[in-house]
mmCIF file of N, CA and C in Angstrom:
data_model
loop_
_atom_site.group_PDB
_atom_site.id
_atom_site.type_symbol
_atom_site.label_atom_id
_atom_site.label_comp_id
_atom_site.label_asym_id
_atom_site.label_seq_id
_atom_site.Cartn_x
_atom_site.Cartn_y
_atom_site.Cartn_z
ATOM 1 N N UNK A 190 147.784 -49.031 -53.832
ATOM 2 C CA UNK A 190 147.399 -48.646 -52.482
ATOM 3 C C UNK A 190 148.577 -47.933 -51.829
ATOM 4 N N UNK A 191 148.346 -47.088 -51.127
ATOM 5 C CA UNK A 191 149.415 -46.146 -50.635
ATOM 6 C C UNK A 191 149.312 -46.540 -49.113
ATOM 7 N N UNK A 192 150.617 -47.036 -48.417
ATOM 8 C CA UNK A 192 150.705 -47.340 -47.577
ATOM 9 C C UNK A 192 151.120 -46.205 -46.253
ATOM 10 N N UNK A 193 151.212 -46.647 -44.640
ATOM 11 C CA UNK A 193 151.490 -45.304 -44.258
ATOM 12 C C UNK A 193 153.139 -44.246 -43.991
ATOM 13 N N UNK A 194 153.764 -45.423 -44.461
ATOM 14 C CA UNK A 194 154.785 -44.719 -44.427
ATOM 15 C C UNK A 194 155.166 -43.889 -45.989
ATOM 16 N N UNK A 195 154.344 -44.213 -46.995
ATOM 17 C CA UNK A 195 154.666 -43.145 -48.073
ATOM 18 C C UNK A 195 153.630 -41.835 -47.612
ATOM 19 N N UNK A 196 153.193 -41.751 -46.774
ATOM 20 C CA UNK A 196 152.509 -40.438 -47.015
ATOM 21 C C UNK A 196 153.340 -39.801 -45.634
ATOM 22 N N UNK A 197 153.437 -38.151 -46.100
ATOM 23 C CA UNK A 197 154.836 -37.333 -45.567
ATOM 24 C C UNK A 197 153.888 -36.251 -44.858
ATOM 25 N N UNK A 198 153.849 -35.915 -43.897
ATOM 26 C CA UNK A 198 153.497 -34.625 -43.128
ATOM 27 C C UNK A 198 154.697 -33.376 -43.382
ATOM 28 N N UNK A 199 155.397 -33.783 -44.001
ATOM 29 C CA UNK A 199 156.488 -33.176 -44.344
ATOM 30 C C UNK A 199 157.683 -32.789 -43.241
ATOM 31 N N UNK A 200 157.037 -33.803 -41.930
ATOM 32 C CA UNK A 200 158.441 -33.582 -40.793
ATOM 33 C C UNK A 200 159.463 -34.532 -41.002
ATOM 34 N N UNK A 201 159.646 -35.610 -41.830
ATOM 35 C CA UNK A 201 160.420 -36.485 -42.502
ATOM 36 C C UNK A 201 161.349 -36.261 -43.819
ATOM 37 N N UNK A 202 161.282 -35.070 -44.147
ATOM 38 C CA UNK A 202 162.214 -34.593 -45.231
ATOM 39 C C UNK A 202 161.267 -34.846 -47.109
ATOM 40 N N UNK A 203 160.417 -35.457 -47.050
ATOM 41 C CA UNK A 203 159.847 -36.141 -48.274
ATOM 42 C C UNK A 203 159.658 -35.142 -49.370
ATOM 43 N N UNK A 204 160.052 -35.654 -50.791
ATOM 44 C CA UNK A 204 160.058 -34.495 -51.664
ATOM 45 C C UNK A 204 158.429 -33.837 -51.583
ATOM 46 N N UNK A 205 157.197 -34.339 -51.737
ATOM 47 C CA UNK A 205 155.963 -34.308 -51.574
ATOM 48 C C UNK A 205 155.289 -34.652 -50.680
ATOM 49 N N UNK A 206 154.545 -33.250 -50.237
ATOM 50 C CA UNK A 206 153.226 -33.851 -48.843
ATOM 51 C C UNK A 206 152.073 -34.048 -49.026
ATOM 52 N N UNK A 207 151.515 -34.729 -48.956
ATOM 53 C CA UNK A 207 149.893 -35.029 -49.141
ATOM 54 C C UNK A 207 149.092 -34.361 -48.110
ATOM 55 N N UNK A 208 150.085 -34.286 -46.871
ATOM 56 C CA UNK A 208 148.960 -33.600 -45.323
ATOM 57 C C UNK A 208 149.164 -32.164 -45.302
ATOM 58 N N UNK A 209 150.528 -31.767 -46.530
ATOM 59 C CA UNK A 209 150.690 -30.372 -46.082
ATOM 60 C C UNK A 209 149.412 -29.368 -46.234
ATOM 61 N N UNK A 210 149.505 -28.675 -45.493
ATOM 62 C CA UNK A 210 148.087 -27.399 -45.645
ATOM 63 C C UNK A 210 148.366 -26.421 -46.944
ATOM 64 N N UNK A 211 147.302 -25.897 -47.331
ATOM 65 C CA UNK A 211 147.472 -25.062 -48.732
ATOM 66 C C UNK A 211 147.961 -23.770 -48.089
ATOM 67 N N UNK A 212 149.083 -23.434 -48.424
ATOM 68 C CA UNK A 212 149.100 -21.528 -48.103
ATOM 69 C C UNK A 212 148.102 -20.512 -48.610
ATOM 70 N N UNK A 213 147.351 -20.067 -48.399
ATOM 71 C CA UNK A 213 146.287 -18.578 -49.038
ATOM 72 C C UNK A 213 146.815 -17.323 -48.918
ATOM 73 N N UNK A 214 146.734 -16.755 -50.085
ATOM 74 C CA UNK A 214 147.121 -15.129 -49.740
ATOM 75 C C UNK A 214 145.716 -14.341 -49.027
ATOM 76 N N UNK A 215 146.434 -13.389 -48.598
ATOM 77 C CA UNK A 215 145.316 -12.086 -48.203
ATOM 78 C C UNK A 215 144.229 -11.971 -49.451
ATOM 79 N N UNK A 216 145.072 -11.599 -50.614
ATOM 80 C CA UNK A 216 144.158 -11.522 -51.850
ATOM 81 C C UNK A 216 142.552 -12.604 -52.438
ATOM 82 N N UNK A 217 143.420 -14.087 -51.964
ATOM 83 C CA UNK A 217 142.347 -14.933 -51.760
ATOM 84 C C UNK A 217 141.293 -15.044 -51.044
ATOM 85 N N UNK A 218 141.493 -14.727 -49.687
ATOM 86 C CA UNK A 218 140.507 -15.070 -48.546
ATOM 87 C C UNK A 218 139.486 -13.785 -48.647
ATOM 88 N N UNK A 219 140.325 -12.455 -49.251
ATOM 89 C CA UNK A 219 139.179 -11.154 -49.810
ATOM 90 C C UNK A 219 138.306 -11.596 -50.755
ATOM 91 N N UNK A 220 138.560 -11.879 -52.335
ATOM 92 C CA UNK A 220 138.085 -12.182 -52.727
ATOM 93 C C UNK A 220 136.971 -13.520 -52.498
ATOM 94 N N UNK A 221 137.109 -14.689 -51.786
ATOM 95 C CA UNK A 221 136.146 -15.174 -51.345
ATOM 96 C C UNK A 221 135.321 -15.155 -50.456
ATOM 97 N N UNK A 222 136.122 -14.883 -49.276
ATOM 98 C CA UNK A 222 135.308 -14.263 -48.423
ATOM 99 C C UNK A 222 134.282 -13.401 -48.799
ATOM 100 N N UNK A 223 133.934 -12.319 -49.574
ATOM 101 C CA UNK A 223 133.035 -11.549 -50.691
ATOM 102 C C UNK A 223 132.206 -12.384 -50.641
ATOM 103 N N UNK A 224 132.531 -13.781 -51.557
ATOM 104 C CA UNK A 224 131.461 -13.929 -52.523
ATOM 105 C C UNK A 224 130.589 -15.122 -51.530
ATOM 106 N N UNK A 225 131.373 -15.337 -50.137
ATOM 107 C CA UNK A 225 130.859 -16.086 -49.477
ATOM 108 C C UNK A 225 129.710 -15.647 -48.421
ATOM 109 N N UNK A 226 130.003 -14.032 -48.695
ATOM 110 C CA UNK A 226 128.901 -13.112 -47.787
ATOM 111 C C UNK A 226 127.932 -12.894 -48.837
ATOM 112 N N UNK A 227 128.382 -13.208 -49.968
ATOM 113 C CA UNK A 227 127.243 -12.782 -50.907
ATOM 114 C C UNK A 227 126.047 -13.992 -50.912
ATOM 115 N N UNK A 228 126.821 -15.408 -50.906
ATOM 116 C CA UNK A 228 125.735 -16.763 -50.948
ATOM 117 C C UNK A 228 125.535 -16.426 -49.645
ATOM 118 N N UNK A 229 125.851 -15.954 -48.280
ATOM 119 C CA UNK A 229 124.894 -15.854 -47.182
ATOM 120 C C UNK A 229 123.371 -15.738 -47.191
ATOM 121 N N UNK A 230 123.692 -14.650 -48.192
ATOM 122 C CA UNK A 230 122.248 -13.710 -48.199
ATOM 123 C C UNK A 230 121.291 -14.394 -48.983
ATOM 124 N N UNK A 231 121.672 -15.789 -49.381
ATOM 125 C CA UNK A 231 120.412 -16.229 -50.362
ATOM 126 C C UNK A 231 120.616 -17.556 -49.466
ATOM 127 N N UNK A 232 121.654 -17.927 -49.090
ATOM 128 C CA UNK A 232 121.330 -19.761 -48.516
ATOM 129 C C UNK A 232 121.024 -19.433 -46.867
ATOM 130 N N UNK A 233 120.806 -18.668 -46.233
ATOM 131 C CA UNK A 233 120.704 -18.255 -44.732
ATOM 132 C C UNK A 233 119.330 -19.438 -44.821
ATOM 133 N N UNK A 234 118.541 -19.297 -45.005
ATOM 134 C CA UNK A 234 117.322 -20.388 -44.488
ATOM 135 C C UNK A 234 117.515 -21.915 -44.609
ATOM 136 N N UNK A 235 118.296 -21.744 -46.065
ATOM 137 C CA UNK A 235 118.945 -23.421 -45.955
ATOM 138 C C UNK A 235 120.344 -23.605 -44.531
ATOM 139 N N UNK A 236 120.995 -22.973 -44.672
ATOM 140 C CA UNK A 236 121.827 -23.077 -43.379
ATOM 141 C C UNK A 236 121.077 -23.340 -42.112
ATOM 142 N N UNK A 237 119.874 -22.905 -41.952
ATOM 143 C CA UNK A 237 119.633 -22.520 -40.764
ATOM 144 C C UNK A 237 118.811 -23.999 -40.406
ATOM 145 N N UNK A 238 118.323 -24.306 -41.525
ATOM 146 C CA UNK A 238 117.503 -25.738 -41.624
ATOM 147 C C UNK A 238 118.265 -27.027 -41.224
ATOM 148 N N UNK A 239 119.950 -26.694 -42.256
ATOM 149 C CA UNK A 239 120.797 -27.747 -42.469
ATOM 150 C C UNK A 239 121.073 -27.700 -40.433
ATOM 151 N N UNK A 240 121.083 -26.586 -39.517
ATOM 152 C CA UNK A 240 121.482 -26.652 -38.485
ATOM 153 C C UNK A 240 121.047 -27.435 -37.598
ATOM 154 N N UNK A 241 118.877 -27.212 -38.158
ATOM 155 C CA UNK A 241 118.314 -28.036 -37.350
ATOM 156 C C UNK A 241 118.162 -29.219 -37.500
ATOM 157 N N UNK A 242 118.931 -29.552 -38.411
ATOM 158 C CA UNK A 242 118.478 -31.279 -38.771
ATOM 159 C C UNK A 242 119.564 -31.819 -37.965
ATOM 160 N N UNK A 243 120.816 -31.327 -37.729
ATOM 161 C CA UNK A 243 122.252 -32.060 -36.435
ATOM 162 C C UNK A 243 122.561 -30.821 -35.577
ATOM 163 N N UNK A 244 121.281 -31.436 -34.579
ATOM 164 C CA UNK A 244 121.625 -30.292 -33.469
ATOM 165 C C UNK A 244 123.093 -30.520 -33.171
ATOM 166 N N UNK A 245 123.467 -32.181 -32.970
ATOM 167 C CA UNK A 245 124.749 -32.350 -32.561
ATOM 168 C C UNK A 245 126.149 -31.852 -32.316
ATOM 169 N N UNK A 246 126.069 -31.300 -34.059
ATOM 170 C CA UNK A 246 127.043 -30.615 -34.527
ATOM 171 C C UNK A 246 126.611 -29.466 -34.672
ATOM 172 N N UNK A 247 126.080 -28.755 -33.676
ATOM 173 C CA UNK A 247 125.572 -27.304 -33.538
ATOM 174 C C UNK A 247 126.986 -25.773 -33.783
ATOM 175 N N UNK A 248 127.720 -26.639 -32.971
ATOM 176 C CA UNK A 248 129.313 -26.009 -32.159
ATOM 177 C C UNK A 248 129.718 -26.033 -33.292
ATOM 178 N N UNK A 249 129.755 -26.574 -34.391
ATOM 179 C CA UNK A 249 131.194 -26.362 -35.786
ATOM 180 C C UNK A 249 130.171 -25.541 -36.311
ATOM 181 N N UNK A 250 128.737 -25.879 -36.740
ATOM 182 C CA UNK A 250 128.038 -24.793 -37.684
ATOM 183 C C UNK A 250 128.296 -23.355 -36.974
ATOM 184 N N UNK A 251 128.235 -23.171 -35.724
ATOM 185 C CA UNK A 251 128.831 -22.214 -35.042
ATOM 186 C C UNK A 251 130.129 -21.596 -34.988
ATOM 187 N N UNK A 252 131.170 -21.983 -35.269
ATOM 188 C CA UNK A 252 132.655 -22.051 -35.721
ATOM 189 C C UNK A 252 131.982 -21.307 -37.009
ATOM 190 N N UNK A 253 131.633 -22.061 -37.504
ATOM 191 C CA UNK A 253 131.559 -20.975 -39.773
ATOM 192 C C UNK A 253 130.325 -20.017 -39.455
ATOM 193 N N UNK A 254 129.660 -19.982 -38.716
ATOM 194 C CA UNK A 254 128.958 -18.996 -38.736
ATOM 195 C C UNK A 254 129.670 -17.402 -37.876
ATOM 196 N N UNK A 255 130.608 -17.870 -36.762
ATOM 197 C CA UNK A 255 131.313 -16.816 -36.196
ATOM 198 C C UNK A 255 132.499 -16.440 -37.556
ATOM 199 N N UNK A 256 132.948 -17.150 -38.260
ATOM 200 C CA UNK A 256 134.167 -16.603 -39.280
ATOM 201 C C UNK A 256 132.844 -16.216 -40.382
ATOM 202 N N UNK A 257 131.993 -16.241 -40.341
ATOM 203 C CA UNK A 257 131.646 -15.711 -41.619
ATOM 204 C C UNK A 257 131.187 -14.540 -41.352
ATOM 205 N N UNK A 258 130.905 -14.288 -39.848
ATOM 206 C CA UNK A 258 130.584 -12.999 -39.241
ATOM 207 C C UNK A 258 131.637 -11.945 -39.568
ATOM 208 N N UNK A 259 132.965 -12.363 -39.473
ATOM 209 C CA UNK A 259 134.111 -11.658 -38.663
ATOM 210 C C UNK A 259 134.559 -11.180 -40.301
ATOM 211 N N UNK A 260 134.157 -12.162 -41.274
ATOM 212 C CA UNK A 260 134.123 -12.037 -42.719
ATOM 213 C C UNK A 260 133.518 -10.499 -43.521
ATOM 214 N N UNK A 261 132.391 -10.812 -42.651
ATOM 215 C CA UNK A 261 131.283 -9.855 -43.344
ATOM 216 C C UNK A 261 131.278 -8.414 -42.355
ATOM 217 N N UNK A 262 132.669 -8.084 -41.494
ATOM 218 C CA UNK A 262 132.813 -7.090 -41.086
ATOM 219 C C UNK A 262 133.541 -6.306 -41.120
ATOM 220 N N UNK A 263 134.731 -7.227 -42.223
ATOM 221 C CA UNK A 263 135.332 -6.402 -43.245
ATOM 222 C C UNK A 263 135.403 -5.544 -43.688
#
């Protein structure tokens, strides 16, 4: 069991972070971004379904639907 002082945000000096964030190149986020406009065009009705089933969380499906916009205008 990993307790909370072994896990490092990395503002503590620790050789390894578990919370650190992944770096992405430009090259990455092109290439997926692509292929993520490409599953748009076939899962749009399932998205749109998955939306109405948690109106709740309307506002985050909204969040990935504005970056996937800003994606596909590339």
């Amino acid at each position: 069991m990993i307790s909370n002082s072994e896990l490092s945000d990395g503002s503590c000096g620790g050789s390894g972070s578990l919370l650190r964030p992944l770096k992405l190149s430009e090259f990455w986020l092109g290439i997926y971004g692509y292929l993520w406009g490409i599953a748009w065009d076939y899962l749009v009705d399932i998205v749109q379904q998955i939306i109405n089933l948690n109106p709740h969380k309307k506002s985050h499906y909204q969040r990935g639907l504005k970056a996937l916009s800003m994606l596909d205008n590339i």
